Amino acid sequence: MNIILLGGPGAGKGTQAKKLVARLGVPQVSTGDMLRAAVAEKTDWGRKAKEFMDAGKLVPDEVVIAIIKDRMSLTDATRGSILDGFPRTVPQAQALDRLVVDIGRTIDHVISIEVDETELIGRLCGRRTCKACGQMFHVQHAPSRETGVCDACGGELYQRDDDNEATIRSRLATYNEATRPLIEYYRGKGSLRPIQGTGTIDDIFQRIVAIVEPGR
Ligand code: ADP
Ligand code: ZN
């Protein structure tokens, strides 16, 4: 089962992707996480990618499409994947459409998590992320039990380099310009399933489950 999660920065794609992984037993494929790993390894293009990311801009399509091709070809993804943060542009979506045909897969659901901009800004400014496992917290809405320590694994919590107000504004502008057209792209294909992205994490998850496991 291949599921695409769409939504602005801070819409909750990563949080819901992790819950879907636990439920469906297929891996999360997050271009953001894979890019941050490359940045941490300080490879040549990891350094290059960091410039785009810190500016709130998109990493070039060729780079992320190549990353996705490699990732979707790994054996753990043969039963499916939860795509979080990819595609983010119409050319990426077209490349994905070709890729799934090439490797004999299908996209089963495109779920758009809808959250308005003021809410997104508040979420991102207070977001803290676990360095070890990627679990996310929010200083006001979802604090960890112990400040700076991950509830899930005891890892250290940090504020992502791009979770500052200037970069957040630029990420939102990039989203509106480059990623929003994808909503129309998938609506046009008849595969878009919008859901309300506010409420508790479990409320939102139930909306997603109702789509991916209808009749349960
Ligand atoms: P968020 O969804 O919270 O904005 P991500 O962790 O998904 O954050 O992505 C962080 C940054 O990584 C993006 O702002 C962008 O620079 C880069 N990135 C992630 N996915 C893609 C993609 N599919 N295409 C281009 N750039 C990407
Ligand atoms: Zn952790």
PDB file of C-alpha atoms and ligand atoms in Angstrom:
ATOM      1  CA  MET A   1       0.000   0.000   0.000  1.00  0.00           C
ATOM      2  CA  ASN A   2       1.590   3.288  -1.131  1.00  0.00           C
ATOM      3  CA  ILE A   3       0.210   6.395   0.509  1.00  0.00           C
ATOM      4  CA  ILE A   4       1.180   9.984  -0.220  1.00  0.00           C
ATOM      5  CA  LEU A   5       0.746  12.495   2.599  1.00  0.00           C
ATOM      6  CA  LEU A   6       0.391  16.071   1.378  1.00  0.00           C
ATOM      7  CA  GLY A   7       0.215  19.187   3.526  1.00  0.00           C
ATOM      8  CA  GLY A   8       2.109  22.340   4.394  1.00  0.00           C
ATOM      9  CA  PRO A   9       5.199  22.409   6.595  1.00  0.00           C
ATOM     10  CA  GLY A  10       4.016  21.508  10.097  1.00  0.00           C
ATOM     11  CA  ALA A  11       0.740  19.966   8.915  1.00  0.00           C
ATOM     12  CA  GLY A  12       1.597  16.736  10.734  1.00  0.00           C
ATOM     13  CA  LYS A  13       2.761  14.538   7.859  1.00  0.00           C
ATOM     14  CA  GLY A  14       5.711  13.105   9.805  1.00  0.00           C
ATOM     15  CA  THR A  15       3.651  12.436  12.939  1.00  0.00           C
ATOM     16  CA  GLN A  16       0.890  10.677  11.020  1.00  0.00           C
ATOM     17  CA  ALA A  17       3.395   8.826   8.823  1.00  0.00           C
ATOM     18  CA  LYS A  18       4.949   7.259  11.936  1.00  0.00           C
ATOM     19  CA  LYS A  19       1.527   6.124  13.160  1.00  0.00           C
ATOM     20  CA  LEU A  20       0.764   4.611   9.755  1.00  0.00           C
ATOM     21  CA  VAL A  21       4.078   2.750   9.802  1.00  0.00           C
ATOM     22  CA  ALA A  22       3.089   1.168  13.120  1.00  0.00           C
ATOM     23  CA  ARG A  23      -0.359   0.291  11.803  1.00  0.00           C
ATOM     24  CA  LEU A  24       0.445  -0.952   8.312  1.00  0.00           C
ATOM     25  CA  GLY A  25       3.987  -2.261   8.684  1.00  0.00           C
ATOM     26  CA  VAL A  26       5.343  -0.439   5.645  1.00  0.00           C
ATOM     27  CA  PRO A  27       8.242   2.048   5.902  1.00  0.00           C
ATOM     28  CA  GLN A  28       8.047   5.837   6.087  1.00  0.00           C
ATOM     29  CA  VAL A  29       9.837   7.463   3.175  1.00  0.00           C
ATOM     30  CA  SER A  30      10.601  11.044   4.143  1.00  0.00           C
ATOM     31  CA  THR A  31      12.727  13.106   1.773  1.00  0.00           C
ATOM     32  CA  GLY A  32      13.211  15.668   4.566  1.00  0.00           C
ATOM     33  CA  ASP A  33      14.651  13.002   6.906  1.00  0.00           C
ATOM     34  CA  MET A  34      16.821  11.535   4.144  1.00  0.00           C
ATOM     35  CA  LEU A  35      18.132  14.989   3.225  1.00  0.00           C
ATOM     36  CA  ARG A  36      18.891  15.806   6.876  1.00  0.00           C
ATOM     37  CA  ALA A  37      20.811  12.536   7.128  1.00  0.00           C
ATOM     38  CA  ALA A  38      22.878  13.518   4.067  1.00  0.00           C
ATOM     39  CA  VAL A  39      23.476  16.958   5.605  1.00  0.00           C
ATOM     40  CA  ALA A  40      24.662  15.334   8.862  1.00  0.00           C
ATOM     41  CA  GLU A  41      27.050  13.115   6.895  1.00  0.00           C
ATOM     42  CA  LYS A  42      28.444  16.264   5.251  1.00  0.00           C
ATOM     43  CA  THR A  43      28.594  14.699   1.801  1.00  0.00           C
ATOM     44  CA  ASP A  44      29.166  17.167  -1.066  1.00  0.00           C
ATOM     45  CA  TRP A  45      25.569  17.365  -2.047  1.00  0.00           C
ATOM     46  CA  GLY A  46      24.512  17.191   1.620  1.00  0.00           C
ATOM     47  CA  ARG A  47      26.287  20.536   2.037  1.00  0.00           C
ATOM     48  CA  LYS A  48      24.581  21.877  -1.087  1.00  0.00           C
ATOM     49  CA  ALA A  49      21.166  20.637   0.085  1.00  0.00           C
ATOM     50  CA  LYS A  50      21.607  22.397   3.432  1.00  0.00           C
ATOM     51  CA  GLU A  51      21.825  25.771   1.671  1.00  0.00           C
ATOM     52  CA  PHE A  52      18.438  25.235   0.050  1.00  0.00           C
ATOM     53  CA  MET A  53      16.877  23.860   3.221  1.00  0.00           C
ATOM     54  CA  ASP A  54      18.121  26.670   5.474  1.00  0.00           C
ATOM     55  CA  ALA A  55      16.743  29.196   2.992  1.00  0.00           C
ATOM     56  CA  GLY A  56      13.324  27.481   3.047  1.00  0.00           C
ATOM     57  CA  LYS A  57      13.723  26.584  -0.631  1.00  0.00           C
ATOM     58  CA  LEU A  58      13.297  23.233  -2.332  1.00  0.00           C
ATOM     59  CA  VAL A  59      16.220  20.986  -3.108  1.00  0.00           C
ATOM     60  CA  PRO A  60      16.349  20.534  -6.922  1.00  0.00           C
ATOM     61  CA  ASP A  61      13.937  17.960  -8.373  1.00  0.00           C
ATOM     62  CA  GLU A  62      16.733  15.791  -9.906  1.00  0.00           C
ATOM     63  CA  VAL A  63      18.298  15.277  -6.487  1.00  0.00           C
ATOM     64  CA  VAL A  64      15.141  14.238  -4.622  1.00  0.00           C
ATOM     65  CA  ILE A  65      13.839  12.141  -7.524  1.00  0.00           C
ATOM     66  CA  ALA A  66      17.123  10.191  -7.528  1.00  0.00           C
ATOM     67  CA  ILE A  67      16.875   9.691  -3.755  1.00  0.00           C
ATOM     68  CA  ILE A  68      13.298   8.415  -4.064  1.00  0.00           C
ATOM     69  CA  LYS A  69      14.144   6.017  -6.901  1.00  0.00           C
ATOM     70  CA  ASP A  70      16.845   4.412  -4.781  1.00  0.00           C
ATOM     71  CA  ARG A  71      14.669   4.300  -1.681  1.00  0.00           C
ATOM     72  CA  MET A  72      11.562   2.828  -3.326  1.00  0.00           C
ATOM     73  CA  SER A  73      13.703   0.109  -4.902  1.00  0.00           C
ATOM     74  CA  LEU A  74      14.858  -1.249  -1.523  1.00  0.00           C
ATOM     75  CA  THR A  75      13.218  -4.533  -0.568  1.00  0.00           C
ATOM     76  CA  ASP A  76      11.426  -3.204   2.527  1.00  0.00           C
ATOM     77  CA  ALA A  77       9.353  -0.958   0.245  1.00  0.00           C
ATOM     78  CA  THR A  78       8.031  -3.728  -2.004  1.00  0.00           C
ATOM     79  CA  ARG A  79       4.854  -4.031   0.089  1.00  0.00           C
ATOM     80  CA  GLY A  80       4.406  -0.281   0.112  1.00  0.00           C
ATOM     81  CA  SER A  81       5.494   2.950   1.721  1.00  0.00           C
ATOM     82  CA  ILE A  82       4.240   6.100   3.374  1.00  0.00           C
ATOM     83  CA  LEU A  83       5.539   9.003   1.317  1.00  0.00           C
ATOM     84  CA  ASP A  84       5.993  12.050   3.521  1.00  0.00           C
ATOM     85  CA  GLY A  85       7.338  15.228   1.902  1.00  0.00           C
ATOM     86  CA  PHE A  86       7.520  13.779  -1.593  1.00  0.00           C
ATOM     87  CA  PRO A  87       6.290  14.734  -4.128  1.00  0.00           C
ATOM     88  CA  ARG A  88       6.482  18.464  -3.535  1.00  0.00           C
ATOM     89  CA  THR A  89       6.334  19.780  -7.111  1.00  0.00           C
ATOM     90  CA  VAL A  90       4.354  18.776 -10.200  1.00  0.00           C
ATOM     91  CA  PRO A  91       7.521  17.492 -11.965  1.00  0.00           C
ATOM     92  CA  GLN A  92       8.240  15.308  -8.891  1.00  0.00           C
ATOM     93  CA  ALA A  93       4.679  13.939  -9.034  1.00  0.00           C
ATOM     94  CA  GLN A  94       5.058  13.158 -12.738  1.00  0.00           C
ATOM     95  CA  ALA A  95       8.387  11.426 -12.074  1.00  0.00           C
ATOM     96  CA  LEU A  96       6.722   9.401  -9.314  1.00  0.00           C
ATOM     97  CA  ASP A  97       3.888   8.401 -11.650  1.00  0.00           C
ATOM     98  CA  ARG A  98       6.469   7.040 -14.099  1.00  0.00           C
ATOM     99  CA  LEU A  99       8.486   5.353 -11.350  1.00  0.00           C
ATOM    100  CA  VAL A 100       5.530   3.412  -9.915  1.00  0.00           C
ATOM    101  CA  VAL A 101       4.680   2.119 -13.377  1.00  0.00           C
ATOM    102  CA  ASP A 102       8.328   1.119 -13.957  1.00  0.00           C
ATOM    103  CA  ILE A 103       8.587  -0.832 -10.724  1.00  0.00           C
ATOM    104  CA  GLY A 104       5.087  -2.292 -10.916  1.00  0.00           C
ATOM    105  CA  ARG A 105       3.481  -0.458  -8.010  1.00  0.00           C
ATOM    106  CA  THR A 106       0.475   1.815  -7.579  1.00  0.00           C
ATOM    107  CA  ILE A 107      -0.311   4.889  -5.528  1.00  0.00           C
ATOM    108  CA  ASP A 108      -3.292   3.854  -3.426  1.00  0.00           C
ATOM    109  CA  HIS A 109      -4.165   7.046  -1.553  1.00  0.00           C
ATOM    110  CA  VAL A 110      -3.258  10.716  -1.715  1.00  0.00           C
ATOM    111  CA  ILE A 111      -4.242  12.294   1.580  1.00  0.00           C
ATOM    112  CA  SER A 112      -4.050  16.048   1.991  1.00  0.00           C
ATOM    113  CA  ILE A 113      -3.813  17.180   5.624  1.00  0.00           C
ATOM    114  CA  GLU A 114      -5.393  20.631   5.736  1.00  0.00           C
ATOM    115  CA  VAL A 115      -4.241  23.182   8.318  1.00  0.00           C
ATOM    116  CA  ASP A 116      -4.365  26.976   8.029  1.00  0.00           C
ATOM    117  CA  GLU A 117      -1.223  29.125   7.950  1.00  0.00           C
ATOM    118  CA  THR A 118      -1.432  30.817  11.351  1.00  0.00           C
ATOM    119  CA  GLU A 119      -1.743  27.396  12.965  1.00  0.00           C
ATOM    120  CA  LEU A 120       1.233  26.094  10.941  1.00  0.00           C
ATOM    121  CA  ILE A 121       3.473  28.975  12.040  1.00  0.00           C
ATOM    122  CA  GLY A 122       2.619  28.385  15.712  1.00  0.00           C
ATOM    123  CA  ARG A 123       3.316  24.672  15.395  1.00  0.00           C
ATOM    124  CA  LEU A 124       6.683  25.084  13.670  1.00  0.00           C
ATOM    125  CA  CYS A 125       8.000  27.816  15.981  1.00  0.00           C
ATOM    126  CA  GLY A 126       7.461  25.572  19.024  1.00  0.00           C
ATOM    127  CA  ARG A 127       8.465  22.284  17.425  1.00  0.00           C
ATOM    128  CA  ARG A 128      11.222  20.174  18.966  1.00  0.00           C
ATOM    129  CA  THR A 129      12.543  17.064  17.246  1.00  0.00           C
ATOM    130  CA  CYS A 130      14.396  14.036  18.643  1.00  0.00           C
ATOM    131  CA  LYS A 131      17.914  13.758  17.246  1.00  0.00           C
ATOM    132  CA  ALA A 132      17.854   9.989  17.640  1.00  0.00           C
ATOM    133  CA  CYS A 133      14.411   8.827  16.470  1.00  0.00           C
ATOM    134  CA  GLY A 134      12.784  11.847  14.814  1.00  0.00           C
ATOM    135  CA  GLN A 135       9.798  11.922  17.206  1.00  0.00           C
ATOM    136  CA  MET A 136       8.314  15.429  17.359  1.00  0.00           C
ATOM    137  CA  PHE A 137       7.101  17.454  20.334  1.00  0.00           C
ATOM    138  CA  HIS A 138       5.751  20.964  20.831  1.00  0.00           C
ATOM    139  CA  VAL A 139       6.841  23.185  23.709  1.00  0.00           C
ATOM    140  CA  GLN A 140       3.223  24.161  24.468  1.00  0.00           C
ATOM    141  CA  HIS A 141       0.851  21.706  22.789  1.00  0.00           C
ATOM    142  CA  ALA A 142       2.755  18.432  23.178  1.00  0.00           C
ATOM    143  CA  PRO A 143       5.686  18.842  25.574  1.00  0.00           C
ATOM    144  CA  SER A 144       7.980  15.945  26.406  1.00  0.00           C
ATOM    145  CA  ARG A 145       7.744  14.688  29.999  1.00  0.00           C
ATOM    146  CA  GLU A 146      11.274  15.919  30.678  1.00  0.00           C
ATOM    147  CA  THR A 147      12.464  19.126  28.962  1.00  0.00           C
ATOM    148  CA  GLY A 148      14.859  18.379  26.103  1.00  0.00           C
ATOM    149  CA  VAL A 149      14.516  14.593  26.382  1.00  0.00           C
ATOM    150  CA  CYS A 150      12.555  12.325  24.017  1.00  0.00           C
ATOM    151  CA  ASP A 151       9.711  10.354  25.667  1.00  0.00           C
ATOM    152  CA  ALA A 152      10.056   7.594  23.095  1.00  0.00           C
ATOM    153  CA  CYS A 153      13.790   6.856  23.220  1.00  0.00           C
ATOM    154  CA  GLY A 154      15.500   9.195  25.698  1.00  0.00           C
ATOM    155  CA  GLY A 155      17.306  10.972  22.831  1.00  0.00           C
ATOM    156  CA  GLU A 156      18.146  14.665  22.822  1.00  0.00           C
ATOM    157  CA  LEU A 157      15.509  17.115  21.526  1.00  0.00           C
ATOM    158  CA  TYR A 158      16.607  19.989  19.306  1.00  0.00           C
ATOM    159  CA  GLN A 159      15.085  22.758  17.234  1.00  0.00           C
ATOM    160  CA  ARG A 160      15.592  22.077  13.518  1.00  0.00           C
ATOM    161  CA  ASP A 161      17.751  24.696  11.750  1.00  0.00           C
ATOM    162  CA  ASP A 162      14.809  25.521   9.473  1.00  0.00           C
ATOM    163  CA  ASP A 163      12.266  25.896  12.314  1.00  0.00           C
ATOM    164  CA  ASN A 164      12.962  29.611  12.828  1.00  0.00           C
ATOM    165  CA  GLU A 165      10.512  32.331  11.882  1.00  0.00           C
ATOM    166  CA  ALA A 166      12.308  33.688   8.781  1.00  0.00           C
ATOM    167  CA  THR A 167      12.811  30.225   7.265  1.00  0.00           C
ATOM    168  CA  ILE A 168       9.275  29.192   8.210  1.00  0.00           C
ATOM    169  CA  ARG A 169       7.816  32.146   6.235  1.00  0.00           C
ATOM    170  CA  SER A 170       9.907  31.223   3.247  1.00  0.00           C
ATOM    171  CA  ARG A 171       8.904  27.525   3.520  1.00  0.00           C
ATOM    172  CA  LEU A 172       5.245  28.574   3.521  1.00  0.00           C
ATOM    173  CA  ALA A 173       5.783  30.763   0.450  1.00  0.00           C
ATOM    174  CA  THR A 174       7.557  27.873  -1.287  1.00  0.00           C
ATOM    175  CA  TYR A 175       4.689  25.577  -0.324  1.00  0.00           C
ATOM    176  CA  ASN A 176       2.059  27.922  -1.744  1.00  0.00           C
ATOM    177  CA  GLU A 177       3.954  28.405  -4.958  1.00  0.00           C
ATOM    178  CA  ALA A 178       5.425  24.971  -5.727  1.00  0.00           C
ATOM    179  CA  THR A 179       3.468  22.399  -3.737  1.00  0.00           C
ATOM    180  CA  ARG A 180      -0.118  23.666  -3.664  1.00  0.00           C
ATOM    181  CA  PRO A 181      -0.508  22.979  -7.422  1.00  0.00           C
ATOM    182  CA  LEU A 182      -0.150  19.288  -6.542  1.00  0.00           C
ATOM    183  CA  ILE A 183      -3.534  19.409  -4.834  1.00  0.00           C
ATOM    184  CA  GLU A 184      -5.074  20.251  -8.211  1.00  0.00           C
ATOM    185  CA  TYR A 185      -2.860  17.691  -9.947  1.00  0.00           C
ATOM    186  CA  TYR A 186      -4.206  14.866  -7.784  1.00  0.00           C
ATOM    187  CA  ARG A 187      -7.740  16.261  -7.668  1.00  0.00           C
ATOM    188  CA  GLY A 188      -7.695  16.187 -11.464  1.00  0.00           C
ATOM    189  CA  LYS A 189      -6.769  12.503 -11.367  1.00  0.00           C
ATOM    190  CA  GLY A 190      -9.642  11.868  -8.929  1.00  0.00           C
ATOM    191  CA  SER A 191      -7.325  10.553  -6.213  1.00  0.00           C
ATOM    192  CA  LEU A 192      -7.247  13.419  -3.709  1.00  0.00           C
ATOM    193  CA  ARG A 193      -8.643  12.797  -0.209  1.00  0.00           C
ATOM    194  CA  PRO A 194      -8.574  15.994   1.886  1.00  0.00           C
ATOM    195  CA  ILE A 195      -8.876  15.697   5.666  1.00  0.00           C
ATOM    196  CA  GLN A 196      -9.047  18.273   8.429  1.00  0.00           C
ATOM    197  CA  GLY A 197      -5.617  18.475  10.086  1.00  0.00           C
ATOM    198  CA  THR A 198      -6.707  19.984  13.411  1.00  0.00           C
ATOM    199  CA  GLY A 199      -7.816  18.204  16.576  1.00  0.00           C
ATOM    200  CA  THR A 200      -5.831  15.639  18.530  1.00  0.00           C
ATOM    201  CA  ILE A 201      -3.180  13.515  16.816  1.00  0.00           C
ATOM    202  CA  ASP A 202      -5.484  10.520  17.286  1.00  0.00           C
ATOM    203  CA  ASP A 203      -8.518  12.333  15.833  1.00  0.00           C
ATOM    204  CA  ILE A 204      -6.506  13.074  12.707  1.00  0.00           C
ATOM    205  CA  PHE A 205      -5.171   9.531  12.565  1.00  0.00           C
ATOM    206  CA  GLN A 206      -8.724   8.141  12.701  1.00  0.00           C
ATOM    207  CA  ARG A 207      -9.640  10.296   9.684  1.00  0.00           C
ATOM    208  CA  ILE A 208      -6.705   8.752   7.820  1.00  0.00           C
ATOM    209  CA  VAL A 209      -7.531   5.205   8.918  1.00  0.00           C
ATOM    210  CA  ALA A 210     -11.091   5.686   7.649  1.00  0.00           C
ATOM    211  CA  ILE A 211      -9.587   6.281   4.199  1.00  0.00           C
ATOM    212  CA  VAL A 212      -6.909   3.589   4.145  1.00  0.00           C
ATOM    213  CA  GLU A 213      -8.957   0.886   5.904  1.00  0.00           C
ATOM    214  CA  PRO A 214     -12.535   1.591   4.848  1.00  0.00           C
ATOM    215  CA  GLY A 215     -15.110  -0.629   6.503  1.00  0.00           C
ATOM    216  CA  ARG A 216     -12.959  -1.315   9.546  1.00  0.00           C
TER     217      ARG A 216
HETATM  218  P1  ADP B   1       8.454  20.177   6.412  1.00  0.00           P
HETATM  219  O1  ADP B   1       7.435  19.280   5.763  1.00  0.00           O
HETATM  220  O2  ADP B   1       8.221  20.307   7.871  1.00  0.00           O
HETATM  221  O3  ADP B   1       8.641  21.472   5.694  1.00  0.00           O
HETATM  222  P2  ADP B   1      10.622  18.363   5.657  1.00  0.00           P
HETATM  223  O4  ADP B   1      11.408  17.727   6.733  1.00  0.00           O
HETATM  224  O5  ADP B   1       9.702  17.516   4.860  1.00  0.00           O
HETATM  225  O6  ADP B   1       9.878  19.552   6.367  1.00  0.00           O
HETATM  226  O7  ADP B   1      11.612  19.102   4.621  1.00  0.00           O
HETATM  227  C1  ADP B   1      12.591  20.008   5.042  1.00  0.00           C
HETATM  228  C2  ADP B   1      13.271  20.652   3.841  1.00  0.00           C
HETATM  229  O8  ADP B   1      13.900  19.616   3.023  1.00  0.00           O
HETATM  230  C3  ADP B   1      12.346  21.378   2.864  1.00  0.00           C
HETATM  231  O9  ADP B   1      12.083  22.704   3.267  1.00  0.00           O
HETATM  232  C4  ADP B   1      13.173  21.301   1.563  1.00  0.00           C
HETATM  233  O10 ADP B   1      14.222  22.239   1.549  1.00  0.00           O
HETATM  234  C5  ADP B   1      13.790  19.927   1.629  1.00  0.00           C
HETATM  235  N1  ADP B   1      12.940  18.907   0.971  1.00  0.00           N
HETATM  236  C6  ADP B   1      12.277  17.884   1.585  1.00  0.00           C
HETATM  237  N2  ADP B   1      11.575  17.168   0.696  1.00  0.00           N
HETATM  238  C7  ADP B   1      11.789  17.740  -0.529  1.00  0.00           C
HETATM  239  C8  ADP B   1      11.330  17.486  -1.852  1.00  0.00           C
HETATM  240  N3  ADP B   1      10.484  16.465  -2.136  1.00  0.00           N
HETATM  241  N4  ADP B   1      11.761  18.297  -2.854  1.00  0.00           N
HETATM  242  C9  ADP B   1      12.598  19.290  -2.601  1.00  0.00           C
HETATM  243  N5  ADP B   1      13.057  19.613  -1.387  1.00  0.00           N
HETATM  244  C10 ADP B   1      12.665  18.851  -0.351  1.00  0.00           C
HETATM  245 ZN    ZN B   2      13.597   9.767  20.296  1.00  0.00          ZN
END
